PDB file of C-alpha atoms in Angstrom:
ATOM      1  CA  ILE A1000      49.339 -26.606 106.381  1.00 78.00           C
ATOM      2  CA  SER A1001      48.156 -28.164 103.701  1.00 80.00           C
ATOM      3  CA  ASP A1002      46.761 -30.945 105.156  1.00 84.00           C
ATOM      4  CA  LEU A1003      44.813 -29.736 107.455  1.00 87.00           C
ATOM      5  CA  VAL A1004      43.412 -27.106 105.069  1.00 85.00           C
ATOM      6  CA  VAL A1005      42.652 -30.535 103.326  1.00 88.00           C
ATOM      7  CA  ARG A1006      41.189 -32.141 106.593  1.00 92.00           C
ATOM      8  CA  VAL A1007      38.727 -29.184 107.241  1.00 92.00           C
ATOM      9  CA  GLU A1008      37.271 -29.269 104.090  1.00 92.00           C
ATOM     10  CA  GLU A1009      36.570 -32.640 104.131  1.00 94.00           C
ATOM     11  CA  LEU A1010      35.373 -32.134 107.661  1.00 96.00           C
ATOM     12  CA  TYR A1011      32.845 -29.711 106.256  1.00 96.00           C
ATOM     13  CA  GLY A1012      31.497 -31.883 103.607  1.00 96.00           C
ATOM     14  CA  ALA A1013      30.961 -34.398 105.998  1.00 97.00           C
ATOM     15  CA  ALA A1014      29.081 -32.704 108.039  1.00 97.00           C
ATOM     16  CA  ILE A1015      26.688 -31.064 104.773  1.00 96.00           C
ATOM     17  CA  ASN A1016      26.098 -34.740 103.618  1.00 96.00           C
ATOM     18  CA  GLU A1017      25.109 -36.138 106.695  1.00 96.00           C
ATOM     19  CA  LEU A1018      22.784 -33.436 107.847  1.00 96.00           C
ATOM     20  CA  ALA A1019      21.330 -33.889 104.850  1.00 95.00           C
ATOM     21  CA  LEU A1020      20.362 -37.260 105.245  1.00 95.00           C
ATOM     22  CA  HIS A1021      19.658 -36.925 108.607  1.00 94.00           C
ATOM     23  CA  ASP A1022      22.049 -39.805 109.195  1.00 96.00           C
ATOM     24  CA  LEU A1023      23.034 -39.485 113.082  1.00 96.00           C
ATOM     25  CA  GLY A1024      25.908 -42.071 113.915  1.00 97.00           C
ATOM     26  CA  LYS A1025      27.801 -40.639 110.475  1.00 97.00           C
ATOM     27  CA  LEU A1026      27.271 -37.270 112.129  1.00 97.00           C
ATOM     28  CA  GLN A1027      28.351 -38.558 115.487  1.00 97.00           C
ATOM     29  CA  LYS A1028      31.432 -39.680 113.824  1.00 97.00           C
ATOM     30  CA  THR A1029      32.062 -36.767 111.963  1.00 97.00           C
ATOM     31  CA  ARG A1030      32.153 -35.118 115.657  1.00 96.00           C
ATOM     32  CA  LYS A1031      34.502 -37.960 117.221  1.00 96.00           C
ATOM     33  CA  GLN A1032      36.778 -36.555 113.209  1.00 96.00           C
ATOM     34  CA  VAL A1033      37.358 -32.958 114.224  1.00 96.00           C
ATOM     35  CA  ALA A1034      37.678 -33.308 118.534  1.00 95.00           C
ATOM     36  CA  LYS A1035      40.785 -35.317 117.437  1.00 94.00           C
ATOM     37  CA  VAL A1036      41.840 -32.722 114.618  1.00 94.00           C
ATOM     38  CA  LYS A1037      40.845 -29.989 117.629  1.00 93.00           C
ATOM     39  CA  SER A1038      43.267 -31.954 119.721  1.00 93.00           C
ATOM     40  CA  GLN A1039      45.961 -32.189 117.238  1.00 89.00           C
ATOM     41  CA  VAL A1040      46.148 -28.473 117.530  1.00 89.00           C
ATOM     42  CA  GLU A1041      45.857 -27.588 120.899  1.00 90.00           C
ATOM     43  CA  ALA A1042      49.165 -30.174 121.138  1.00 88.00           C
ATOM     44  CA  LEU A1043      50.682 -27.640 118.909  1.00 83.00           C
ATOM     45  CA  LYS A1044      49.534 -25.345 121.018  1.00 84.00           C
ATOM     46  CA  ASP A1045      50.938 -26.938 124.443  1.00 85.00           C
ATOM     47  CA  ASN A1046      54.432 -27.324 122.730  1.00 83.00           C
ATOM     48  CA  ALA A1047      54.945 -23.581 121.952  1.00 77.00           C
ATOM     49  CA  PHE A1048      57.109 -22.772 125.169  1.00 75.00           C
ATOM     50  CA  TYR A1049      59.606 -25.647 124.307  1.00 77.00           C
ATOM     51  CA  PHE A1050      59.496 -24.667 120.517  1.00 75.00           C
ATOM     52  CA  ILE A1051      60.282 -20.464 121.426  1.00 75.00           C
ATOM     53  CA  ARG A1052      62.346 -21.599 123.916  1.00 76.00           C
ATOM     54  CA  SER A1053      64.498 -23.673 121.439  1.00 76.00           C
ATOM     55  CA  MET A1054      65.040 -21.234 118.728  1.00 71.00           C
ATOM     56  CA  ASP A1055      67.962 -19.076 118.191  1.00 67.00           C
ATOM     57  CA  GLU A1056      68.733 -15.625 118.133  1.00 63.00           C
ATOM     58  CA  ASN A1057      68.459 -15.431 113.819  1.00 62.00           C
ATOM     59  CA  THR A1058      64.867 -16.964 113.914  1.00 62.00           C
ATOM     60  CA  LEU A1059      63.652 -15.401 117.019  1.00 60.00           C
ATOM     61  CA  HIS A1060      60.747 -13.674 114.483  1.00 67.00           C
ATOM     62  CA  SER A1061      59.833 -17.510 113.440  1.00 72.00           C
ATOM     63  CA  SER A1062      57.701 -17.748 117.148  1.00 77.00           C
ATOM     64  CA  ARG A1063      55.073 -14.905 115.909  1.00 79.00           C
ATOM     65  CA  PHE A1064      54.517 -16.437 112.741  1.00 81.00           C
ATOM     66  CA  TYR A1065      54.133 -20.057 114.732  1.00 82.00           C
ATOM     67  CA  LEU A1066      51.448 -18.473 117.364  1.00 85.00           C
ATOM     68  CA  LEU A1067      49.399 -16.653 114.973  1.00 88.00           C
ATOM     69  CA  VAL A1068      49.825 -19.847 113.078  1.00 87.00           C
ATOM     70  CA  ILE A1069      48.035 -21.764 115.997  1.00 89.00           C
ATOM     71  CA  GLY A1070      45.166 -19.184 115.858  1.00 90.00           C
ATOM     72  CA  TYR A1071      44.487 -19.153 112.868  1.00 91.00           C
ATOM     73  CA  LEU A1072      44.408 -23.090 112.726  1.00 91.00           C
ATOM     74  CA  GLN A1073      42.519 -22.722 116.082  1.00 93.00           C
ATOM     75  CA  ASP A1074      39.905 -20.589 114.315  1.00 94.00           C
ATOM     76  CA  MET A1075      39.192 -22.774 111.243  1.00 94.00           C
ATOM     77  CA  ILE A1076      38.090 -26.150 113.810  1.00 94.00           C
ATOM     78  CA  GLN A1077      36.215 -24.175 115.586  1.00 95.00           C
ATOM     79  CA  SER A1078      34.330 -23.283 113.191  1.00 96.00           C
ATOM     80  CA  ILE A1079      33.991 -26.374 112.019  1.00 96.00           C
ATOM     81  CA  ASN A1080      33.526 -27.607 115.346  1.00 96.00           C
ATOM     82  CA  PHE A1081      30.176 -25.673 116.099  1.00 97.00           C
ATOM     83  CA  ILE A1082      28.999 -27.150 111.979  1.00 97.00           C
ATOM     84  CA  SER A1083      29.605 -30.240 112.693  1.00 97.00           C
ATOM     85  CA  GLY A1084      28.252 -30.183 115.956  1.00 96.00           C
ATOM     86  CA  ALA A1085      24.812 -27.963 115.549  1.00 97.00           C
ATOM     87  CA  SER A1086      24.398 -30.265 112.954  1.00 97.00           C
ATOM     88  CA  TYR A1087      24.466 -33.999 115.106  1.00 97.00           C
ATOM     89  CA  ASP A1088      21.959 -31.766 118.159  1.00 97.00           C
ATOM     90  CA  HIS A1089      19.522 -30.914 115.370  1.00 96.00           C
ATOM     91  CA  VAL A1090      19.183 -33.969 114.471  1.00 96.00           C
ATOM     92  CA  ASN A1091      19.042 -35.850 117.529  1.00 96.00           C
ATOM     93  CA  ASN A1092      17.215 -33.811 119.066  1.00 95.00           C
ATOM     94  CA  ASN A1093      14.982 -34.950 116.389  1.00 94.00           C
ATOM     95  CA  HIS A1094      14.203 -31.578 114.599  1.00 94.00           C
ATOM     96  CA  LYS A1095      13.045 -32.141 111.179  1.00 90.00           C
ATOM     97  CA  ASN A1096      15.638 -32.029 108.305  1.00 91.00           C
ATOM     98  CA  LEU A1097      16.493 -28.680 106.055  1.00 92.00           C
ATOM     99  CA  LYS A1098      14.720 -27.747 103.266  1.00 92.00           C
ATOM    100  CA  LYS A1099      15.612 -29.349  99.867  1.00 92.00           C
ATOM    101  CA  SER A1100      16.229 -25.602  98.681  1.00 93.00           C
ATOM    102  CA  GLN A1101      18.514 -24.871 101.878  1.00 94.00           C
ATOM    103  CA  ILE A1102      20.502 -28.215 101.179  1.00 95.00           C
ATOM    104  CA  ALA A1103      20.457 -27.629  97.659  1.00 95.00           C
ATOM    105  CA  ASP A1104      22.544 -24.139  99.093  1.00 96.00           C
ATOM    106  CA  LEU A1105      24.611 -25.829 101.419  1.00 96.00           C
ATOM    107  CA  LYS A1106      26.134 -28.311  98.970  1.00 96.00           C
ATOM    108  CA  ASN A1107      27.099 -25.278  96.114  1.00 96.00           C
ATOM    109  CA  ILE A1108      28.360 -23.756  98.835  1.00 96.00           C
ATOM    110  CA  ASP A1109      29.957 -26.994  99.801  1.00 95.00           C
ATOM    111  CA  GLU A1110      31.725 -27.576  96.580  1.00 95.00           C
ATOM    112  CA  SER A1111      32.930 -24.026  96.295  1.00 94.00           C
ATOM    113  CA  LEU A1112      34.671 -24.034  99.230  1.00 94.00           C
ATOM    114  CA  SER A1113      36.405 -28.001  98.298  1.00 93.00           C
ATOM    115  CA  GLU A1114      37.984 -25.715  95.176  1.00 91.00           C
ATOM    116  CA  LEU A1115      38.925 -22.660  97.209  1.00 91.00           C
ATOM    117  CA  MET A1116      40.670 -24.871 100.095  1.00 90.00           C
ATOM    118  CA  LYS A1117      41.940 -27.255  96.924  1.00 88.00           C
ATOM    119  CA  LEU A1118      43.716 -23.819  95.499  1.00 86.00           C
ATOM    120  CA  ILE A1119      45.131 -23.167  99.229  1.00 86.00           C
ATOM    121  CA  SER A1120      46.764 -26.472  99.758  1.00 85.00           C
ATOM    122  CA  ASN A1121      48.455 -26.380  96.251  1.00 84.00           C
ATOM    123  CA  LEU A1122      49.569 -22.856  97.382  1.00 82.00           C
ATOM    124  CA  PHE A1123      50.940 -23.680 100.814  1.00 79.00           C
ATOM    125  CA  GLU A1124      52.605 -26.812  99.259  1.00 81.00           C
ATOM    126  CA  SER A1125      54.315 -25.405  96.386  1.00 79.00           C
ATOM    127  CA  GLN A1126      54.534 -21.880  98.635  1.00 73.00           C
ATOM    128  CA  GLU A1127      54.243 -20.082  95.092  1.00 73.00           C
ATOM    129  CA  PHE A1128      51.884 -17.408  95.181  1.00 68.00           C
ATOM    130  CA  ALA A1129      51.585 -16.880  91.547  1.00 66.00           C
ATOM    131  CA  ASN A1130      48.443 -18.069  92.245  1.00 66.00           C
ATOM    132  CA  LEU A1131      47.331 -15.533  94.940  1.00 78.00           C
ATOM    133  CA  LYS A1132      45.201 -13.301  92.798  1.00 80.00           C
ATOM    134  CA  LYS A1133      42.753 -16.470  91.697  1.00 83.00           C
ATOM    135  CA  VAL A1134      42.176 -17.624  94.782  1.00 87.00           C
ATOM    136  CA  LEU A1135      40.958 -14.115  95.690  1.00 87.00           C
ATOM    137  CA  VAL A1136      38.920 -13.867  92.731  1.00 89.00           C
ATOM    138  CA  LYS A1137      37.838 -17.152  94.358  1.00 89.00           C
ATOM    139  CA  LYS A1138      37.180 -16.212  97.669  1.00 91.00           C
ATOM    140  CA  ASP A1139      34.970 -13.153  97.065  1.00 92.00           C
ATOM    141  CA  VAL A1140      32.488 -15.804  94.889  1.00 93.00           C
ATOM    142  CA  LEU A1141      31.938 -17.513  97.736  1.00 94.00           C
ATOM    143  CA  LEU A1142      31.584 -15.057  99.969  1.00 94.00           C
ATOM    144  CA  SER A1143      28.975 -14.040  97.629  1.00 95.00           C
ATOM    145  CA  GLU A1144      26.974 -17.750  97.030  1.00 96.00           C
ATOM    146  CA  VAL A1145      27.270 -16.959 101.261  1.00 96.00           C
ATOM    147  CA  ASN A1146      25.451 -14.159 101.299  1.00 95.00           C
ATOM    148  CA  GLU A1147      22.833 -15.437  98.493  1.00 96.00           C
ATOM    149  CA  SER A1148      21.849 -17.633 100.793  1.00 95.00           C
ATOM    150  CA  ILE A1149      21.349 -15.488 103.508  1.00 95.00           C
ATOM    151  CA  ASN A1150      19.187 -13.376 101.850  1.00 95.00           C
ATOM    152  CA  LYS A1151      17.141 -16.147 100.186  1.00 93.00           C
ATOM    153  CA  GLN A1152      16.733 -17.612 103.408  1.00 93.00           C
ATOM    154  CA  VAL A1153      15.644 -13.808 105.153  1.00 93.00           C
ATOM    155  CA  ASP A1154      13.090 -14.447 102.047  1.00 92.00           C
ATOM    156  CA  ARG A1155      11.451 -17.604 102.951  1.00 89.00           C
ATOM    157  CA  ILE A1156      11.098 -16.472 105.754  1.00 89.00           C
ATOM    158  CA  ARG A1157       8.480 -13.604 105.375  1.00 88.00           C
ATOM    159  CA  ASN A1158       7.093 -15.205 102.512  1.00 87.00           C
ATOM    160  CA  GLU A1159       7.153 -19.571 103.517  1.00 83.00           C
ATOM    161  CA  PRO A1160       6.407 -21.692 105.534  1.00 81.00           C
ATOM    162  CA  SER A1161       9.040 -21.807 107.945  1.00 78.00           C
ATOM    163  CA  SER A1162      10.720 -23.739 111.153  1.00 86.00           C
ATOM    164  CA  PRO A1163      13.333 -21.627 113.764  1.00 90.00           C
ATOM    165  CA  LYS A1164      14.201 -24.002 114.685  1.00 92.00           C
ATOM    166  CA  ASN A1165      15.829 -24.772 110.946  1.00 92.00           C
ATOM    167  CA  THR A1166      15.819 -21.435 110.515  1.00 93.00           C
ATOM    168  CA  THR A1167      18.202 -21.041 113.277  1.00 94.00           C
ATOM    169  CA  LEU A1168      21.322 -24.263 112.082  1.00 96.00           C
ATOM    170  CA  TYR A1169      20.536 -22.811 108.348  1.00 96.00           C
ATOM    171  CA  PHE A1170      21.920 -19.095 110.054  1.00 96.00           C
ATOM    172  CA  SER A1171      24.283 -20.677 111.794  1.00 96.00           C
ATOM    173  CA  ILE A1172      26.031 -23.002 109.693  1.00 97.00           C
ATOM    174  CA  LEU A1173      25.917 -20.005 106.763  1.00 96.00           C
ATOM    175  CA  LEU A1174      27.732 -17.502 109.414  1.00 96.00           C
ATOM    176  CA  GLU A1175      30.439 -20.057 110.338  1.00 96.00           C
ATOM    177  CA  THR A1176      31.407 -20.677 106.874  1.00 96.00           C
ATOM    178  CA  LYS A1177      31.782 -16.521 107.383  1.00 95.00           C
ATOM    179  CA  ASP A1178      34.181 -17.200 109.740  1.00 95.00           C
ATOM    180  CA  LEU A1179      35.761 -20.222 108.436  1.00 95.00           C
ATOM    181  CA  ILE A1180      36.757 -18.997 105.389  1.00 93.00           C
ATOM    182  CA  GLU A1181      37.801 -15.785 106.690  1.00 93.00           C
ATOM    183  CA  ALA A1182      39.946 -17.850 108.741  1.00 93.00           C
ATOM    184  CA  ILE A1183      41.970 -19.771 105.681  1.00 90.00           C
ATOM    185  CA  MET A1184      41.986 -16.247 104.280  1.00 89.00           C
ATOM    186  CA  ASN A1185      43.468 -14.735 107.130  1.00 90.00           C
ATOM    187  CA  LEU A1186      46.312 -17.784 107.347  1.00 87.00           C
ATOM    188  CA  LEU A1187      47.143 -17.900 104.161  1.00 84.00           C
ATOM    189  CA  GLU A1188      48.146 -13.723 104.445  1.00 85.00           C
ATOM    190  CA  LEU A1189      49.860 -14.392 107.638  1.00 85.00           C
ATOM    191  CA  TYR A1190      52.240 -17.169 105.219  1.00 81.00           C
ATOM    192  CA  GLN A1191      52.359 -14.934 102.157  1.00 79.00           C
ATOM    193  CA  ASP A1192      53.801 -12.161 104.404  1.00 79.00           C
ATOM    194  CA  PHE A1193      56.437 -14.039 106.017  1.00 76.00           C
ATOM    195  CA  GLN A1194      57.948 -16.111 102.815  1.00 71.00           C
ATOM    196  CA  ILE A1195      58.252 -12.504 101.879  1.00 66.00           C
ATOM    197  CA  ASN A1196      60.379 -11.031 104.972  1.00 69.00           C
ATOM    198  CA  VAL A1197      62.228 -14.554 105.295  1.00 63.00           C
ATOM    199  CA  LYS A1198      63.935 -13.973 101.603  1.00 62.00           C
ATOM    200  CA  LYS A1199      64.110 -10.732 102.466  1.00 64.00           C
ATOM    201  CA  SER A1200      66.367 -11.240 104.961  1.00 62.00           C
ATOM    202  CA  PHE A1201      67.977 -14.267 103.215  1.00 52.00           C
ATOM    203  CA  SER A1202      69.167 -11.499 101.196  1.00 57.00           C
ATOM    204  CA  LYS A1203      70.340  -8.956 103.059  1.00 60.00           C
ATOM    205  CA  ALA A1204      72.342 -11.720 104.910  1.00 56.00           C
ATOM    206  CA  THR A1205      73.649 -12.574 101.175  1.00 55.00           C
TER     207      THR A1205
END
């Protein structure tokens, strides 16, 4: 989970940077990398039947956790797949690049998302949730940045010359970013609850 969180953040950053550069070749490579990660998650889903069959009676509660984890991982991949695909299509169709102000907002969001993902990755690796409050604060700040970017774009549409194609892409990236954040936070909450339940079960057994 920790590795995938880091990988998704890397792919998100790559898509934003390559869109800013209007680099079709690199966007195509990122799409292929996203497809590879997507296939890895789908392989986990395909193995769910055999995973559950192999479990003993004392660990059957883990099957629900396993399935929910896969669901949230799929949500994350779906968001990054949409962002990379929409960016590729935009450049491939020779639409004009996003405005500098839009690119600047997306890069600021990417920077904040990177910081959040690193904190979350560290939590998964250490399995210590003492810093969860820090993650939640960071998440709220990031969502505020996304919402502010949406509001700024609404103002641009009303007060500046705007391209419908650029606006559609920009809004789509922002909304998928919100979905990505929600999926990773749901995954973190699920993992935390699972760890608490495991510790409770272990305490009862001993």
